[in-house]
Amino acid sequence: MRKEDKSAIIGQLEEVLKTYPHFYLTDIEALDAEKTSKLRRECYKQEVKLVVVKNTLLKKALENVEGDFSPLDGALKGNTAIMFSETANVPARLIKEFTKDTKGEGKPQLKAAYVQESFYIGAENLEALVNVKSKNELIADVIALLESPAKNVISALQSSGQTIHGVLKTLEER
């Protein structure tokens, strides 16, 4: 590969790394063409960008991006595919769903991830990444917590009002 081509690829990777807040490094080496196509279709449906890269080019792109990505250096061995996503847990769920028949031992295999400004190294972190909540899920949880006391008060007032009404009705009939 010519030096100009390498520079262009590194530049493209830098732009994509700046665009997406979360990315997963995966190993998809053993997938045949049919499974690879299926994985790419699933990624497209769930708005995950899947890119197969050379480790050295990715390493140079990470060096040029703001931040320290040196914890990922150990994961940059063998075949590497990157899954870029706007939502933190979507690629983890996709990997888990794709490997559920193989009890998590199949491909794609998680090598490392950069999620919510934290590093997750190794396939054993897949379950933790599946359970990471997105920003919208966290906002929904906070709203539900804030609504809960108000709902309880309203419910108590409504039920006690019916009880009082029932007692008064009974007294009136006597």
XYZ file of C-alpha atoms in Angstrom:
174
model
C 0.000 0.000 0.000
C 1.335 3.419 -0.919
C 2.088 6.023 1.729
C -0.562 8.376 0.308
C -3.211 5.647 0.589
C -2.217 4.947 4.184
C -2.409 8.649 5.039
C -5.868 8.886 3.473
C -7.121 5.854 5.444
C -5.669 7.241 8.685
C -7.399 10.567 7.993
C -10.730 8.842 7.378
C -10.373 6.817 10.578
C -9.599 9.984 12.552
C -12.775 11.641 11.259
C -14.914 8.626 12.134
C -13.302 8.398 15.597
C -14.166 12.062 16.196
C -17.742 11.552 14.955
C -18.727 8.580 17.121
C -18.429 8.708 20.930
C -18.279 4.900 21.370
C -16.419 2.154 19.540
C -15.782 -1.552 19.954
C -12.776 -3.509 18.684
C -13.876 -6.969 17.594
C -12.451 -10.074 15.974
C -14.521 -11.387 13.049
C -11.777 -13.517 11.487
C -13.564 -16.892 11.387
C -16.860 -15.641 9.944
C -17.736 -16.934 6.506
C -19.183 -14.666 3.811
C -22.814 -15.431 4.726
C -22.355 -14.651 8.427
C -20.306 -11.553 7.648
C -23.091 -10.264 5.403
C -25.663 -11.006 8.097
C -23.534 -9.142 10.672
C -23.170 -6.143 8.362
C -26.960 -6.074 7.758
C -27.647 -6.179 11.519
C -25.120 -3.400 12.088
C -26.765 -1.281 9.401
C -30.246 -1.845 10.899
C -29.059 -0.777 14.344
C -27.061 2.222 13.061
C -23.675 0.698 13.887
C -20.851 1.382 11.466
C -18.653 -1.718 10.937
C -15.175 -1.159 9.493
C -12.374 -3.697 9.054
C -8.984 -2.030 9.602
C -5.283 -2.706 9.757
C -4.071 -2.485 13.342
C -1.113 -0.218 12.540
C -3.308 2.293 10.707
C -5.849 2.315 13.538
C -3.082 2.807 16.080
C -1.766 5.831 14.168
C -5.274 7.270 13.865
C -5.804 6.840 17.629
C -2.501 8.630 18.285
C -3.688 11.594 16.199
C -7.060 11.860 17.955
C -7.351 13.866 21.165
C -7.077 11.617 24.231
C -4.948 8.722 25.434
C -5.961 5.431 23.823
C -2.843 3.492 24.855
C -4.862 0.959 26.938
C -6.202 -0.377 23.626
C -2.721 -1.210 22.271
C -2.833 -4.774 23.642
C -6.076 -5.475 21.776
C -4.638 -4.397 18.422
C -3.402 -7.849 17.389
C -4.773 -10.185 14.752
C -7.777 -9.236 12.648
C -9.649 -6.198 13.898
C -13.029 -4.807 12.974
C -14.350 -1.649 14.606
C -17.999 -1.094 15.473
C -18.802 2.618 15.808
C -22.029 3.655 17.527
C -23.855 6.676 18.917
C -25.479 4.520 21.609
C -23.129 2.897 24.107
C -24.655 -0.565 24.451
C -25.979 -1.306 20.953
C -22.800 -3.027 19.630
C -22.530 -5.120 22.815
C -26.138 -6.261 22.454
C -25.534 -7.004 18.779
C -22.443 -9.127 19.596
C -24.293 -10.962 22.368
C -27.288 -11.660 20.112
C -25.041 -12.779 17.244
C -23.093 -15.218 19.464
C -25.985 -16.523 21.601
C -26.013 -19.907 19.803
C -22.315 -20.430 20.601
C -22.655 -19.430 24.280
C -20.534 -16.317 23.679
C -17.557 -18.230 22.272
C -18.236 -17.529 18.593
C -17.405 -14.593 16.394
C -17.595 -11.622 16.490
C -15.508 -11.691 19.647
C -15.085 -8.537 21.733
C -11.425 -7.510 22.026
C -11.862 -4.093 23.641
C -14.239 -1.150 23.789
C -14.165 2.586 24.408
C -17.541 3.444 25.928
C -18.516 6.587 27.842
C -14.868 7.642 28.110
C -13.895 4.315 29.722
C -11.906 1.355 28.425
C -13.145 -2.241 28.569
C -10.485 -4.776 27.617
C -11.359 -8.421 26.959
C -14.412 -10.490 26.077
C -15.327 -10.945 29.749
C -16.593 -7.330 29.777
C -19.327 -7.999 27.211
C -22.054 -8.526 29.822
C -21.131 -5.282 31.601
C -21.279 -3.423 28.289
C -24.703 -4.902 27.475
C -25.996 -3.478 30.764
C -24.579 0.024 30.234
C -27.501 2.403 29.973
C -27.726 4.996 27.246
C -28.324 8.663 27.971
C -32.011 8.388 27.046
C -32.483 5.337 29.292
C -30.910 7.193 32.219
C -33.152 10.228 31.639
C -36.210 7.948 31.562
C -35.123 6.357 34.876
C -34.721 9.776 36.516
C -38.131 10.919 35.280
C -39.736 7.707 36.562
C -38.119 8.239 39.965
C -39.347 11.826 40.082
C -42.886 10.864 39.072
C -43.173 8.004 41.572
C -43.814 10.044 44.779
C -46.384 12.245 43.044
C -48.219 9.175 41.724
C -48.256 7.652 45.222
C -49.729 10.820 46.768
C -52.399 11.120 44.085
C -53.257 7.447 44.416
C -53.550 7.718 48.197
C -55.785 10.790 47.913
C -58.030 9.125 45.370
C -58.395 5.909 47.335
C -59.024 7.668 50.659
C -61.590 9.888 48.969
C -63.469 6.809 47.804
C -63.243 5.276 51.283
C -64.607 8.411 52.929
C -67.332 8.591 50.305
C -68.263 4.948 51.030
C -68.431 5.577 54.791
C -70.606 8.670 54.317
C -72.902 6.786 51.943
C -73.328 4.005 54.500
C -74.072 6.484 57.299
C -76.591 8.284 55.122
C -78.478 5.066 54.402
C -78.827 4.315 58.132
